[in-house]
Coordinates of C-alpha atoms in Angstrom, one line a residue:
X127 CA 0.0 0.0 0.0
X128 CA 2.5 2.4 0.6
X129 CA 4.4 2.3 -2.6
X130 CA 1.2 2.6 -4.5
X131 CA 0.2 6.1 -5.7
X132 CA -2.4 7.7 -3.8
X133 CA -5.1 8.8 -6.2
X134 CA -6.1 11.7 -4.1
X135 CA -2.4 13.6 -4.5
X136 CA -3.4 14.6 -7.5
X137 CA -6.1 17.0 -8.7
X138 CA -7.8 18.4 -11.3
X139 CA -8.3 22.0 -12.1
X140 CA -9.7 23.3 -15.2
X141 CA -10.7 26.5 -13.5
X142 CA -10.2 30.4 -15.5
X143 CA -7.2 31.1 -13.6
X144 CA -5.3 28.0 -13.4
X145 CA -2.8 28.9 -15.5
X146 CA -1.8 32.3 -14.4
X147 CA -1.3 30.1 -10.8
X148 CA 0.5 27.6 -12.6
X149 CA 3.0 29.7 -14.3
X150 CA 3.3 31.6 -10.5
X151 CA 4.5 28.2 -8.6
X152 CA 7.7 27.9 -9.5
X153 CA 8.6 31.4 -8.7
X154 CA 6.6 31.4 -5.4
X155 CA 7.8 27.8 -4.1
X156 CA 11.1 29.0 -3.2
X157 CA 10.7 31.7 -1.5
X158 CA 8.5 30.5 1.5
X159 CA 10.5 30.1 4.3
X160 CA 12.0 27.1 5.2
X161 CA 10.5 26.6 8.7
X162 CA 7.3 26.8 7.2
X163 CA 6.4 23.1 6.4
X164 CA 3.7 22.1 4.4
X165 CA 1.3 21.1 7.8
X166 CA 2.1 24.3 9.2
X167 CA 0.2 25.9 5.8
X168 CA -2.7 23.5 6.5
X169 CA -3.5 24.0 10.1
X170 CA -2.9 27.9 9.4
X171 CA -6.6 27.7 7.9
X172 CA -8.1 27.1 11.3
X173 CA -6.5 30.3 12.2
X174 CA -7.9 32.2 9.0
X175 CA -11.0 30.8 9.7
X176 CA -11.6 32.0 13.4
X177 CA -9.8 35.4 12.2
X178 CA -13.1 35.1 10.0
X179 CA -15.7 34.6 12.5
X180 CA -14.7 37.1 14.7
X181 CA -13.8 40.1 12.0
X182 CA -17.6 39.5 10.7
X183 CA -18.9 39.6 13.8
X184 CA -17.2 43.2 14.2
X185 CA -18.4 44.2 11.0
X186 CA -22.2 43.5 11.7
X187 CA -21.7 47.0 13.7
X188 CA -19.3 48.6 11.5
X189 CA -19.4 46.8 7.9
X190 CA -15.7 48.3 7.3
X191 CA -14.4 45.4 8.9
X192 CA -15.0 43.4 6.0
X193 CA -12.1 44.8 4.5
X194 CA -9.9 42.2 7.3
X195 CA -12.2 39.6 6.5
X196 CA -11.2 39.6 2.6
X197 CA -7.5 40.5 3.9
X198 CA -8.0 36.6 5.6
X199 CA -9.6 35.1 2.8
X200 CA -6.4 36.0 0.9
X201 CA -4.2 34.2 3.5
X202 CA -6.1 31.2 3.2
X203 CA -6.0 31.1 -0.5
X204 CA -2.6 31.2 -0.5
X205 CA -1.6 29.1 2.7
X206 CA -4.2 26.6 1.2
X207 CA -3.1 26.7 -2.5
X208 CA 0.6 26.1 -1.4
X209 CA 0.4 23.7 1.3
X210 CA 0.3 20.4 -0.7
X211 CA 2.9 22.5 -3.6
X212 CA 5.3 22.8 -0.6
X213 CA 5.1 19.0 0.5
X214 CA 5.8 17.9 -3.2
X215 CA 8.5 20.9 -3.6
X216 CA 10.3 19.4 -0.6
X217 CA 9.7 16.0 -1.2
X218 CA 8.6 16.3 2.7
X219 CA 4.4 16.0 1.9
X220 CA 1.9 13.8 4.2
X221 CA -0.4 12.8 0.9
X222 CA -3.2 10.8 3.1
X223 CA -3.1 13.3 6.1
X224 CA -2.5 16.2 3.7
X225 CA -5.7 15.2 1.3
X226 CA -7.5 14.3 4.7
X227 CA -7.0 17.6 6.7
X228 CA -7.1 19.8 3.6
X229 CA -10.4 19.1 3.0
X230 CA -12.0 18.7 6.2
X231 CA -10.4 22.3 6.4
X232 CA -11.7 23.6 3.4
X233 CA -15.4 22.6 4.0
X234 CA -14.6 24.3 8.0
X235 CA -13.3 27.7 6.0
X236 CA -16.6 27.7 3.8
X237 CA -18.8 27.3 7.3
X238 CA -16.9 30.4 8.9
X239 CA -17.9 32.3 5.9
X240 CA -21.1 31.6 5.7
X241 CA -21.4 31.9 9.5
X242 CA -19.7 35.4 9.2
X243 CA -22.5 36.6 7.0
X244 CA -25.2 35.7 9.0
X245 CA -24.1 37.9 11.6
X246 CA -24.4 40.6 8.9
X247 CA -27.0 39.9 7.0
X248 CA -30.6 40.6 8.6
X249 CA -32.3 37.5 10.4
X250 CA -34.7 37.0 7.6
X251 CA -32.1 36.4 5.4
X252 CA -30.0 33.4 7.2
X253 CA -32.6 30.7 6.1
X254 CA -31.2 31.5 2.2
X255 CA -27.6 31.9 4.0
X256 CA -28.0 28.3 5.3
X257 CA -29.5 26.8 2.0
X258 CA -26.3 28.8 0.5
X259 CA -24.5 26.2 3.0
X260 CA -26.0 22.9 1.7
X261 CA -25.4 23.7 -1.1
X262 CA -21.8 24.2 -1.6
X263 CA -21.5 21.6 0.4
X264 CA -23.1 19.8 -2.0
X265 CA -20.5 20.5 -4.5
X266 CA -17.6 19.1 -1.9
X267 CA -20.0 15.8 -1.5
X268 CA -20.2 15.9 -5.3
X269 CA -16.4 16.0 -5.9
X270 CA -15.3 13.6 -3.2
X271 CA -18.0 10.6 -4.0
X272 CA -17.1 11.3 -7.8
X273 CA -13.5 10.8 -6.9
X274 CA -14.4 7.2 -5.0
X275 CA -15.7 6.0 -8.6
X276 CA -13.2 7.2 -10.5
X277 CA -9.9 7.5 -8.5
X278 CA -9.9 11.4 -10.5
X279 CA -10.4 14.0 -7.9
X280 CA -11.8 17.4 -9.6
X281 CA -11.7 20.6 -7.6
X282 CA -12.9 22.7 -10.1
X283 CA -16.9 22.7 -12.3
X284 CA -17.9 25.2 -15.1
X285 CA -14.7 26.7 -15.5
X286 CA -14.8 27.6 -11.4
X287 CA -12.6 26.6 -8.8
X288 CA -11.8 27.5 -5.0
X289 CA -9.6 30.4 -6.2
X290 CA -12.5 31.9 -8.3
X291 CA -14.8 30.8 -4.9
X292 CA -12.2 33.2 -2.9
X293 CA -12.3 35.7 -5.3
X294 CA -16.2 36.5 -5.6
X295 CA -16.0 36.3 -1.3
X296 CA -13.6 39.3 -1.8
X297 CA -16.1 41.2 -4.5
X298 CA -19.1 40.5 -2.6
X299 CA -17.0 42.1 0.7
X300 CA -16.0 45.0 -1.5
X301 CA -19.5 45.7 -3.1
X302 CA -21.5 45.3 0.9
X303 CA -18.5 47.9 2.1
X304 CA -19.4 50.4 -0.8
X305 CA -22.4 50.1 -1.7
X306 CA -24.6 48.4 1.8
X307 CA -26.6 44.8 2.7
X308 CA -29.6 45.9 0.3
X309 CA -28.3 44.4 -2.5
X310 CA -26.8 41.8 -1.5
X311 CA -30.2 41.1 0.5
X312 CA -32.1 41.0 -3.2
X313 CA -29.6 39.0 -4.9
X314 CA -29.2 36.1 -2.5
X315 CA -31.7 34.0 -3.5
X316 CA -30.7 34.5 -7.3
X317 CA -27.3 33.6 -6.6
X318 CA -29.0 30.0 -4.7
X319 CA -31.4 29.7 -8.0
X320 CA -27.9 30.1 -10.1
X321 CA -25.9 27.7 -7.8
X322 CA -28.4 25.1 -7.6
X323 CA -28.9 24.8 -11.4
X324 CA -25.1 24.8 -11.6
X325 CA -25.1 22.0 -9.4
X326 CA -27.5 19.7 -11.1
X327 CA -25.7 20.1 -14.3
X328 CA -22.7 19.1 -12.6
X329 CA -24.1 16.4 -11.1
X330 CA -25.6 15.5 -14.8
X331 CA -22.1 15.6 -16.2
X332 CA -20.5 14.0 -13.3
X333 CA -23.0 10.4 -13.1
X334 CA -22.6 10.6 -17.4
X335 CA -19.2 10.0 -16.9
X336 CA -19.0 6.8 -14.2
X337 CA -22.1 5.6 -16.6
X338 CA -19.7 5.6 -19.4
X339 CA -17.4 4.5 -17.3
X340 CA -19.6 1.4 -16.0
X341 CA -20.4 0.3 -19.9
X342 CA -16.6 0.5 -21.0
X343 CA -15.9 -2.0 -18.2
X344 CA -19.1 -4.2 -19.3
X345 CA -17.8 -4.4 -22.8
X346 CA -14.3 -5.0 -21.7
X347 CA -15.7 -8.1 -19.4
X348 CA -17.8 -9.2 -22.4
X349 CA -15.0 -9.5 -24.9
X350 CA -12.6 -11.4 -22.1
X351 CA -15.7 -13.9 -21.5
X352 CA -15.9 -15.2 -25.0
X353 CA -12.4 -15.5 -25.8
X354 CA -12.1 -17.2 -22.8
X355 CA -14.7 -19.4 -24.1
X356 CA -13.2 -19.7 -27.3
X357 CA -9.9 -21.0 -25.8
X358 CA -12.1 -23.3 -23.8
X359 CA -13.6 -24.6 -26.7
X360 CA -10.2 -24.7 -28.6
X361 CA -8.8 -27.2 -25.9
X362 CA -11.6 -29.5 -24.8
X363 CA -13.1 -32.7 -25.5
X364 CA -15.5 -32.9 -28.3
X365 CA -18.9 -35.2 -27.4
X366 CA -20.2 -37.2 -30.5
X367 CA -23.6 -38.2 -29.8
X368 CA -25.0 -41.7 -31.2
X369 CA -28.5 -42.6 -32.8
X370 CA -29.6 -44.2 -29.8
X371 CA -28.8 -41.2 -27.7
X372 CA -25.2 -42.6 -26.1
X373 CA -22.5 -40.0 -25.2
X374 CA -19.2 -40.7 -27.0
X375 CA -16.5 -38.8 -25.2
X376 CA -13.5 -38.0 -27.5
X377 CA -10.6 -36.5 -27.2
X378 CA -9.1 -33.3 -29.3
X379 CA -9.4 -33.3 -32.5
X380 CA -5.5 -33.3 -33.3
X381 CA -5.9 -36.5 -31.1
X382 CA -8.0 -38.5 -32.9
X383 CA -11.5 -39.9 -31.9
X384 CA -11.3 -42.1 -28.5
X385 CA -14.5 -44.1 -28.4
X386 CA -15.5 -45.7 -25.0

């Protein structure tokens, strides 16, 4: 088991800015200090994510606050983002703890934020922050149960990943700081109408593919069974049967006809 390559060490992101982060790496990788290991990076979000809590709860009284609560969304893009780069960097990753803690942190970083605006947002407006919840925890659930029936781990649907996901937290902050809750109030429950038609087409693609999946694997069985039969019938006897209903056995063909 351990010199087999864990599926989950791997991901796959399709997402608009992947590149640009891509072609950032190598110049970032080095220059991260060298006491900071990779579990460090990892934990670091449950620090970002109580920095979260608490900043939003300032900033139901004084909404300027939000301006630290995107400055802490940042940090845990990047601590996140670079943890598992790090481990591989240094040859000194955890791939089973890393794949286990990162994600178990992720989904705890999308509860502080969603927990931070319900302390802004008015009271009538935390039953469409909760279905907000469920449902990109839906997404995660999606992801992780896709990745048991396909050993491919995707992070990233519709061209949209967790950096895009950080990225509209910091937009909405910036828009409630300039502009107040009222729109944001309105637009909630268009941005749960968008994110659960997003997530049923994901989940259409997403059961497409491990149906494909599924019939490959039924052809593939169905083509080993019958030339498995054929060689079978290539190397066993052949029965002659008599008018009056006896059963000859014989040997192979090659070997002639042995009558009992």
């Amino acid at each position: 088991m351990q010199n087999q390559q864990f599926a989950g060490a791997n991901k796959t992101n399709t997402s608009l800015l992947s590149p640009l982060e891509r072609a950032l790496t190598p110049l970032v990788l080095p220059r991260i200090p060298s006491w900071l290991e990779t579990y460090h990076l990892t934990m670091l979000t449950l620090v970002w994510s109580l920095f979260i809590i608490v900043f939003s709860y300032f900033a139901a009284t004084n909404i300027r606050w939000l301006w630290v609560v995107s400055l802490m969304i940042l940090f845990q893009y990047l601590t996140d983002h670079y943890d598992g780069k790090v481990g591989k960097y240094r040859n000194t990753g955890l791939l089973r703890w890393g794949y286990y803690m990162d994600h178990l942190l992720d989904y705890l970083f999308l509860c502080s934020v969603i927990i931070g605006y319900a302390f802004i947002l008015p009271e009538r407006s935390r039953y469409q922050v909760l279905f907000l919840l469920a449902i990109f925890g839906a997404f995660a659930v999606n992801s992780f149960l896709a990745f048991s029936a396909t050993d491919r781990l995707t992070i990233s649907h519709l061209k949209l990943g967790p950096t895009e996901f950080r990225l509209a937290l910091i937009i909405i902050n910036t828009l409630l700081i300039l502009f107040g809750k009222r729109y944001m109030i309105s637009g909630l429950k268009y941005v749960n109408a968008g994110a659960v038609v997003g997530f049923c087409y994901v989940v259409y693609q997403t059961q497409k593919r491990i149906w494909q999946l599924d019939m490959q694997q039924k052809e593939h069985e169905t083509h080993r069974n019958i030339a498995v039969a054929k060689t079978y019938a290539d190397t066993t006897d052949v029965y002659v049967f008599t008018g009056i209903a006896d059963v000859i056995p014989t040997v192979n063909a090659s070997n002639g006809l042995r009558i009992s």
